[in-house]
PDB file of C-alpha atoms in Angstrom:
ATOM      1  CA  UNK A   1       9.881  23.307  12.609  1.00  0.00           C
ATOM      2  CA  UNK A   2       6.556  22.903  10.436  1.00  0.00           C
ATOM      3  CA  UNK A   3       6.781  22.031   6.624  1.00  0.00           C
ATOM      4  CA  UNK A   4       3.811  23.261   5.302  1.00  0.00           C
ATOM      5  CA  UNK A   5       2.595  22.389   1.804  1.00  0.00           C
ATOM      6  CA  UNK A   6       3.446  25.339  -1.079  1.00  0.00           C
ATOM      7  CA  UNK A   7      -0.550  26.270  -2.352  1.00  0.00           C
ATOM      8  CA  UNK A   8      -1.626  28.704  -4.664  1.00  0.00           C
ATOM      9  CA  UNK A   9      -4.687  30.888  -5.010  1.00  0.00           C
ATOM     10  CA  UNK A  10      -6.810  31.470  -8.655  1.00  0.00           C
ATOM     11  CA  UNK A  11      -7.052  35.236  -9.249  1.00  0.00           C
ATOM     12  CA  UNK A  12     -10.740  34.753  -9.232  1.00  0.00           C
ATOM     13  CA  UNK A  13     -12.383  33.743  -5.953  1.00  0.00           C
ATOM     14  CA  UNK A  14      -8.795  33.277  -3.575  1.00  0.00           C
ATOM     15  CA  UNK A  15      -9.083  29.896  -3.338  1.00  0.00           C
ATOM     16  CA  UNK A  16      -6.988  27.822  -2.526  1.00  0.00           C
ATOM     17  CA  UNK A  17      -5.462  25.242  -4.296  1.00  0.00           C
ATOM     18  CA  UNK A  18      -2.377  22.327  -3.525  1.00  0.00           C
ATOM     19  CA  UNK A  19      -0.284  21.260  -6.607  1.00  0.00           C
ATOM     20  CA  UNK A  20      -1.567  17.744  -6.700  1.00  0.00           C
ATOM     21  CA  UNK A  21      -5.321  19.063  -7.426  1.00  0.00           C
ATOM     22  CA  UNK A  22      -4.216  18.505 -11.082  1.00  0.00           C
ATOM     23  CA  UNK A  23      -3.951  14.464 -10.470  1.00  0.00           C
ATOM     24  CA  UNK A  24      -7.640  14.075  -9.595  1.00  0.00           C
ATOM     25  CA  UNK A  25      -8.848  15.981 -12.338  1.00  0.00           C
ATOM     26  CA  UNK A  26      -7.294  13.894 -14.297  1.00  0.00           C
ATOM     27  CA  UNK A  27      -8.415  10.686 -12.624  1.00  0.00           C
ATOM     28  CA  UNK A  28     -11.955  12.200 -12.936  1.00  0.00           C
ATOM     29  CA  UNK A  29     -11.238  12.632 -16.614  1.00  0.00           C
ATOM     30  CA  UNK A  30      -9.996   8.865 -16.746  1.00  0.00           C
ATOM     31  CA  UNK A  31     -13.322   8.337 -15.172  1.00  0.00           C
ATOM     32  CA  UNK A  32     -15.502   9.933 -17.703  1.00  0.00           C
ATOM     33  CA  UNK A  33     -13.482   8.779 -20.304  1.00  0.00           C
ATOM     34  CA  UNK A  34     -14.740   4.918 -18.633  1.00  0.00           C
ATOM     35  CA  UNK A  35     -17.861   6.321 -18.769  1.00  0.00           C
ATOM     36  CA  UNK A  36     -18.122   7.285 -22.951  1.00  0.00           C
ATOM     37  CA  UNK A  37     -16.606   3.992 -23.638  1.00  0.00           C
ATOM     38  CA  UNK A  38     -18.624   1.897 -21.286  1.00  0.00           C
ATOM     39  CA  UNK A  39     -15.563   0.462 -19.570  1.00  0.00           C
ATOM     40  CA  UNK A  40     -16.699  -0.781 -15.823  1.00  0.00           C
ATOM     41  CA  UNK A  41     -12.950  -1.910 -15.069  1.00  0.00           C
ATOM     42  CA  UNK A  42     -11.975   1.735 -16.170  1.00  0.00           C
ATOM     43  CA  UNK A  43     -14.513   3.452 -13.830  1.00  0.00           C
ATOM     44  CA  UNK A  44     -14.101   1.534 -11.289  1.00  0.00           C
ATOM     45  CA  UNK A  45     -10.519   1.688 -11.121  1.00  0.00           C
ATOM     46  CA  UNK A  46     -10.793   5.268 -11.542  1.00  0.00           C
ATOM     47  CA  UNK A  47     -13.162   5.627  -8.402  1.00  0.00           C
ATOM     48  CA  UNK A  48     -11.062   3.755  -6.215  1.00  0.00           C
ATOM     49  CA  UNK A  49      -7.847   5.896  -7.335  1.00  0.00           C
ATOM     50  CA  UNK A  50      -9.693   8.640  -6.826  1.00  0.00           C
ATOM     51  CA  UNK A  51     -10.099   7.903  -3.171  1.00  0.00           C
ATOM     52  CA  UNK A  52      -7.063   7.182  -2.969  1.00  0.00           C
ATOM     53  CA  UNK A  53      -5.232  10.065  -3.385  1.00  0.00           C
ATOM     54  CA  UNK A  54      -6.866  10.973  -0.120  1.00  0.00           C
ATOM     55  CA  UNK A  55      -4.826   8.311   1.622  1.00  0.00           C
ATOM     56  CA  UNK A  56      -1.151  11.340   2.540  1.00  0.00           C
ATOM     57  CA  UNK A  57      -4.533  13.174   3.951  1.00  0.00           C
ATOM     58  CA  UNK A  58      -5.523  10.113   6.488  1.00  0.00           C
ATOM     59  CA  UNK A  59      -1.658   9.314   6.909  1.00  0.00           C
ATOM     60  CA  UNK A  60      -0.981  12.662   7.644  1.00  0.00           C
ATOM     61  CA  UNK A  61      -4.382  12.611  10.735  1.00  0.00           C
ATOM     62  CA  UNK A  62      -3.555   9.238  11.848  1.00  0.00           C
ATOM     63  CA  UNK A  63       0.469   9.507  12.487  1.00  0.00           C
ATOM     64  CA  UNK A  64       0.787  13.348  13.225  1.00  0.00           C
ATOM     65  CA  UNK A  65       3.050  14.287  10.290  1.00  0.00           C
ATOM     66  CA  UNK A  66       3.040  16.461   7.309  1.00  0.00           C
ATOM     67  CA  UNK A  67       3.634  15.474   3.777  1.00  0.00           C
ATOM     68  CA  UNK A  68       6.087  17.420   1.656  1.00  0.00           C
ATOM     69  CA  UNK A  69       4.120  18.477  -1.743  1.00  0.00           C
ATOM     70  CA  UNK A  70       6.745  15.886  -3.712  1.00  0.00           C
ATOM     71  CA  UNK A  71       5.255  13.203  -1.315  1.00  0.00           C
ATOM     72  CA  UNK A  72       2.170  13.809  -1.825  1.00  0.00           C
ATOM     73  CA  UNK A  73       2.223  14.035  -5.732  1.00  0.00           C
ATOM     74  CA  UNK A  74       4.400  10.897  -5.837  1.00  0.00           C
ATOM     75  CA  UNK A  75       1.449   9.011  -3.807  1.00  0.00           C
ATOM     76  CA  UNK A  76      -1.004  10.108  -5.948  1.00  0.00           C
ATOM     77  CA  UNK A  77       0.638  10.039  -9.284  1.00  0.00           C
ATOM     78  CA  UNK A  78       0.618   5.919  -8.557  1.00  0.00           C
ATOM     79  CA  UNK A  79      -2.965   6.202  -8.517  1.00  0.00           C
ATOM     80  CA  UNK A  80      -3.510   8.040 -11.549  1.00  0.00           C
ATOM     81  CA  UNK A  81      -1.159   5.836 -13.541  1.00  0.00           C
ATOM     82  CA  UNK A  82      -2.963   2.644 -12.476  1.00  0.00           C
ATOM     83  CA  UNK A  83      -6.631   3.880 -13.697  1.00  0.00           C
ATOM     84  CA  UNK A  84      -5.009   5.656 -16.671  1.00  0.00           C
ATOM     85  CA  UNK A  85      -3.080   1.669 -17.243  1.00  0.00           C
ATOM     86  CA  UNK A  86      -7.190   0.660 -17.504  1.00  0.00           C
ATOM     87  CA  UNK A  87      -7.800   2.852 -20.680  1.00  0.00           C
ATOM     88  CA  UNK A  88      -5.234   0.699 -22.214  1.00  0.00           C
ATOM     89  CA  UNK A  89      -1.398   0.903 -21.444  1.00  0.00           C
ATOM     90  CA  UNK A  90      -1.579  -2.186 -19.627  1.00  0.00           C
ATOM     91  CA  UNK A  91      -2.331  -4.113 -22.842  1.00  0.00           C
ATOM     92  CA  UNK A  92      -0.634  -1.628 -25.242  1.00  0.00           C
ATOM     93  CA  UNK A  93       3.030  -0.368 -23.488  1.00  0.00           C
ATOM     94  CA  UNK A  94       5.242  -3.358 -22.288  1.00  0.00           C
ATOM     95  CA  UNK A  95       6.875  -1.542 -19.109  1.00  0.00           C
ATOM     96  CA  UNK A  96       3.541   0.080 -17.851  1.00  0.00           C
ATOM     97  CA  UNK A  97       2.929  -2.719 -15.613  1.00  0.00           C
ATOM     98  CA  UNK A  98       5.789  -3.198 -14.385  1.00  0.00           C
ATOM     99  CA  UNK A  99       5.804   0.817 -13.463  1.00  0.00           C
ATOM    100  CA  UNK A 100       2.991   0.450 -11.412  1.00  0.00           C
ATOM    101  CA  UNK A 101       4.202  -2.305  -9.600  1.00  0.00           C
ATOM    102  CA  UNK A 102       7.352  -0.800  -8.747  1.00  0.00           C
ATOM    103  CA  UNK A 103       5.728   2.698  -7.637  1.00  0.00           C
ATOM    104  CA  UNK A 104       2.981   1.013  -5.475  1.00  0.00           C
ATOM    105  CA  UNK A 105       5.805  -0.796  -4.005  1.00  0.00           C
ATOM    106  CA  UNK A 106       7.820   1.639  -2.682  1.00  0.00           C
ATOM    107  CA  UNK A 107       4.468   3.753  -1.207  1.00  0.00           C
ATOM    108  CA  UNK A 108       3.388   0.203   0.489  1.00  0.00           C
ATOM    109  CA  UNK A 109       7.075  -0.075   1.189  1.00  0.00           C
ATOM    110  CA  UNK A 110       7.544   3.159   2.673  1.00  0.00           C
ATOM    111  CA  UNK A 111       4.545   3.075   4.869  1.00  0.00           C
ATOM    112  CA  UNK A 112       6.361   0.039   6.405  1.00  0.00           C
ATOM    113  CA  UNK A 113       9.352   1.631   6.643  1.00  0.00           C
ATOM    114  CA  UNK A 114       8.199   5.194   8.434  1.00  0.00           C
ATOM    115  CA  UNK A 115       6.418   2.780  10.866  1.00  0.00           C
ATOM    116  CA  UNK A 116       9.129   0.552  12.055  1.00  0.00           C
ATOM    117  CA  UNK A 117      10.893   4.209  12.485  1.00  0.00           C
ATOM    118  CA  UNK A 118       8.563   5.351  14.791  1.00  0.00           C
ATOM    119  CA  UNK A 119       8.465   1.988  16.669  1.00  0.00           C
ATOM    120  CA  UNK A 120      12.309   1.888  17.237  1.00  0.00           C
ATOM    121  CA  UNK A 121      12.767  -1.289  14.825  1.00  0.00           C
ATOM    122  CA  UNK A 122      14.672  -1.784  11.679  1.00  0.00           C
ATOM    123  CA  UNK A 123      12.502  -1.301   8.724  1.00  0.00           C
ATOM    124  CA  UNK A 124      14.271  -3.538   5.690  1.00  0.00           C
ATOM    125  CA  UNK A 125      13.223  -7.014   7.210  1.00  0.00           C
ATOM    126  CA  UNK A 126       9.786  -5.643   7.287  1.00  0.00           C
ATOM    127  CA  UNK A 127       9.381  -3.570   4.616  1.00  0.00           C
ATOM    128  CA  UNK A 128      10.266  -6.889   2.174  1.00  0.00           C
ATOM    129  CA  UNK A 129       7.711  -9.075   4.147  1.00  0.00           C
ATOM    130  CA  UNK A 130       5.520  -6.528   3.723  1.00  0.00           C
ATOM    131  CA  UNK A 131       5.881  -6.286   0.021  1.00  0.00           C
ATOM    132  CA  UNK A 132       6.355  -9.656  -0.674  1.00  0.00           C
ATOM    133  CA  UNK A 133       3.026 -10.903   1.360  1.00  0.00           C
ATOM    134  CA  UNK A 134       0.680  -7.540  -0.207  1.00  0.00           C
ATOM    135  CA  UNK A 135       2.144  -8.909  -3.805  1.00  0.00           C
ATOM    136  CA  UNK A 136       1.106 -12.323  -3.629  1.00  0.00           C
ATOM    137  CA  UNK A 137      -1.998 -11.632  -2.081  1.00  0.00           C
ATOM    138  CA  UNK A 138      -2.907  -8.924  -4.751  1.00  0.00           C
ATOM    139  CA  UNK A 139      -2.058 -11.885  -7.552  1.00  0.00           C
ATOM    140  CA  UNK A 140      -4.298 -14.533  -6.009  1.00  0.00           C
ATOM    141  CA  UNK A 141      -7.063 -11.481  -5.782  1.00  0.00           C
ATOM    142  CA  UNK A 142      -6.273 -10.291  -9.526  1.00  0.00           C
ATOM    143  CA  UNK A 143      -6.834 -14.090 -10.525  1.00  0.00           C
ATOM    144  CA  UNK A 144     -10.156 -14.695  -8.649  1.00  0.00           C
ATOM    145  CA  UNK A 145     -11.704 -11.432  -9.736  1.00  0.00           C
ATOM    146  CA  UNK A 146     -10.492 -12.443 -13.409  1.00  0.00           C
ATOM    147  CA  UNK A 147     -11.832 -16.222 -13.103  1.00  0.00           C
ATOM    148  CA  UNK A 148     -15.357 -15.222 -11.410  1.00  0.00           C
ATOM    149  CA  UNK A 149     -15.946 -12.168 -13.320  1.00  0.00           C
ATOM    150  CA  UNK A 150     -15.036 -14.971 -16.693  1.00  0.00           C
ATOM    151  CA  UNK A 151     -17.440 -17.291 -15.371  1.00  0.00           C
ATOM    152  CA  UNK A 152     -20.249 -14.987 -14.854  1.00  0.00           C
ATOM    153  CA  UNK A 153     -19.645 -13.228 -18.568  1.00  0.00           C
ATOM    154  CA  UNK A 154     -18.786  -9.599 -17.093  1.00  0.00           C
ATOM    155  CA  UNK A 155     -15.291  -7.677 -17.680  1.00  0.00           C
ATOM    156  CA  UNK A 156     -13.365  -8.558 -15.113  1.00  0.00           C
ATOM    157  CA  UNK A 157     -12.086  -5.190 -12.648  1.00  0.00           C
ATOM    158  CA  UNK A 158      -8.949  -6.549 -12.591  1.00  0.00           C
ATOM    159  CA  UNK A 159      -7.012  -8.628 -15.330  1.00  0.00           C
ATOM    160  CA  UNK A 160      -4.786 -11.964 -14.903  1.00  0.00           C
ATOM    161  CA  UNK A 161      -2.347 -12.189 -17.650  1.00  0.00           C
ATOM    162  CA  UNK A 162      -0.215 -15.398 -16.773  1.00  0.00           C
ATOM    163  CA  UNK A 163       2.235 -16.985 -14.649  1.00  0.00           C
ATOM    164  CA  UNK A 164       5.012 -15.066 -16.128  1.00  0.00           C
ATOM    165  CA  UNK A 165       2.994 -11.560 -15.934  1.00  0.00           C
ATOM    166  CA  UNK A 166       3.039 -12.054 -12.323  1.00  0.00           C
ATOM    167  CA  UNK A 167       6.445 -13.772 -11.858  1.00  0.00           C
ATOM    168  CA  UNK A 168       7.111  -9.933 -13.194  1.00  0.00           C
ATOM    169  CA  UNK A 169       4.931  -8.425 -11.009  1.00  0.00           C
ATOM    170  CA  UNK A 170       6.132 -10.011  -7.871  1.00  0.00           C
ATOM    171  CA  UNK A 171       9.718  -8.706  -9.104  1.00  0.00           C
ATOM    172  CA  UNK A 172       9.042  -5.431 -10.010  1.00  0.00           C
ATOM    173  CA  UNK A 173       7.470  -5.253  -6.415  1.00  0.00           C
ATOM    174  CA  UNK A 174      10.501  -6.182  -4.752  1.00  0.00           C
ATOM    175  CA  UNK A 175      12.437  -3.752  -7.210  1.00  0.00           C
ATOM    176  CA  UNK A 176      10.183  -1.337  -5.205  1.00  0.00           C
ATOM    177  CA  UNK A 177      11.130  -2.463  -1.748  1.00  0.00           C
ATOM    178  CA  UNK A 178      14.691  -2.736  -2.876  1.00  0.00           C
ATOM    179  CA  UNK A 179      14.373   0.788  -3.465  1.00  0.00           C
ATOM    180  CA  UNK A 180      13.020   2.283  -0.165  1.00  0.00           C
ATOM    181  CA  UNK A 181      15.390   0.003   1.551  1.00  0.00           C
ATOM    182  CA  UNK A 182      18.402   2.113   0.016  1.00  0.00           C
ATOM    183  CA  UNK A 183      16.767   5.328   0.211  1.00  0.00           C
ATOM    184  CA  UNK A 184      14.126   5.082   2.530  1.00  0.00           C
ATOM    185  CA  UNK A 185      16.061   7.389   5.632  1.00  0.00           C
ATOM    186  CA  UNK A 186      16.973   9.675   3.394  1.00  0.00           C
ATOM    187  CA  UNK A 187      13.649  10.567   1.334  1.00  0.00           C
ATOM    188  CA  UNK A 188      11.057   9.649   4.388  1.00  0.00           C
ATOM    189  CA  UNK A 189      12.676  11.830   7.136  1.00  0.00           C
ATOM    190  CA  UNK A 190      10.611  14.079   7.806  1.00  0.00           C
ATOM    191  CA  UNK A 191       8.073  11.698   8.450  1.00  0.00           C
ATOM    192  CA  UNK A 192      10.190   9.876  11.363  1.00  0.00           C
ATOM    193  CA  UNK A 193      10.559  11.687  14.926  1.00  0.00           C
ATOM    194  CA  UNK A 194      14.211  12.037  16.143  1.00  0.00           C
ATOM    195  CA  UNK A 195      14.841   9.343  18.912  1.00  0.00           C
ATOM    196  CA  UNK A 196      15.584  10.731  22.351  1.00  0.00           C
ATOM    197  CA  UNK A 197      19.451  10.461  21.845  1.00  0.00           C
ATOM    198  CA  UNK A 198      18.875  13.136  18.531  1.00  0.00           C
ATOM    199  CA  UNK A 199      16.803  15.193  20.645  1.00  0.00           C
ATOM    200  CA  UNK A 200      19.279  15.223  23.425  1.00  0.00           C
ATOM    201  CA  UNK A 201      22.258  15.748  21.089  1.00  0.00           C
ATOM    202  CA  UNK A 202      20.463  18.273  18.505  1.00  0.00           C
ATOM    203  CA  UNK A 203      21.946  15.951  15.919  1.00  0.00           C
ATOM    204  CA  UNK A 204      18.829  14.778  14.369  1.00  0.00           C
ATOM    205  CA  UNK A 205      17.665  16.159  11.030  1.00  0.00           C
ATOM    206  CA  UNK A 206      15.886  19.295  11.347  1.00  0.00           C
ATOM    207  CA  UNK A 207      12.709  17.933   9.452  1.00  0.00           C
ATOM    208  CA  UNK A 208      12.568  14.837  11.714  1.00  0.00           C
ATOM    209  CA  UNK A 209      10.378  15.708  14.613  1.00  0.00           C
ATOM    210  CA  UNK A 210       7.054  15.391  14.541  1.00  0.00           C
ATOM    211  CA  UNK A 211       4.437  17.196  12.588  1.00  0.00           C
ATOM    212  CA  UNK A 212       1.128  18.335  14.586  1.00  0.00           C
ATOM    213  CA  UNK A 213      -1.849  19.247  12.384  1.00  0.00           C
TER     214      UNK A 213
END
């Protein structure tokens, strides 16, 4: 069985276009808006999102799987909430932080998971070491960036805001892990192949094989 992803064509020139199109418009926008306002930490953030919402296509090349179109928006959408955080909601709303965190935390954490799947080991172990390591060594980046892009006078890319902004971060992170540890075989499926018992049996879930491109 192939899940294929639900597109739509403009009544103009038939082409083709995927629901999640809409999220790099807008990080383009975020982009722009970097631009008019001279914010490098903005467009910079904005360019690396961008690319980033590319990363279901590599997944999707490098595994052999397919992407459901919720997948693929919820990926992205973590990227487009980070640069849009640069224009201001990190300073400005109290629990957009910790938002990010959490969502970027369950996409690391459910690239762990998917991959101790298809390697025949237990994924929650993993998955929190994962999470936990990725977290602390985004922190120690975040600070560096922050105290060399201080000392040469620029706007730092990234912004340290204090021990207790990243004693939150680091928890928020695990709040993410926590979550694709509870929920991880039941919203990743389709991105696991059925071991050789399901395949004898027929018991595995029909969108657990795997997905050729």
């Amino acid at each position: 069985m192939r899940t294929t992803v639900t597109e739509t064509s403009d009544s103009a020139g038939g082409r083709r276009r995927r629901p999640d199109d809409g999220i790099r418009y807008a990080i383009v926008v975020v982009f722009l808006t970097g631009l008019r306002r001279r914010n490098p930490a903005a467009m910079v953030n904005a360019a690396f999102a961008l690319a980033g919402t590319y990363l279901p296509d590599a997944f999707e090349r490098l595994v052999g799987v397919e992407f459901r179109p919720w997948q693929r928006v919820y990926v992205e959408s973590a990227m487009l909430t980070h640069s849009v955080g640069m224009l201001g909601p990190y300073d400005d709303v109290w629990w957009w932080d910790h938002l990010t965190h959490a969502h970027s935390a369950t996409i690391l954490g459910g690239v762990v998971h998917v991959l101790s799947r298809r390697r025949g080991r237990d994924p929650p172990t993993r998955v929190l070491a994962v999470v936990v390591c990725a977290g602390v060594l985004w922190e120690l980046a975040e600070y560096a960036i922050h105290l060399g892009a201080d000392a040469l006078g620029i706007d730092p890319v990234l912004v340290s805001y204090g021990r207790t902004d990243t004693a939150l971060d680091l928890a928020f992170n695990l709040v993410g892990a926590a979550l694709v540890v509870l929920f991880g075989d039941r919203a990743l499926t389709n991105l696991v192949p059925p071991t050789e018992a399901e395949e004898e049996t027929g018991s595995g879930p029909p969108d657990s094989v795997p997905r050729g491109r």
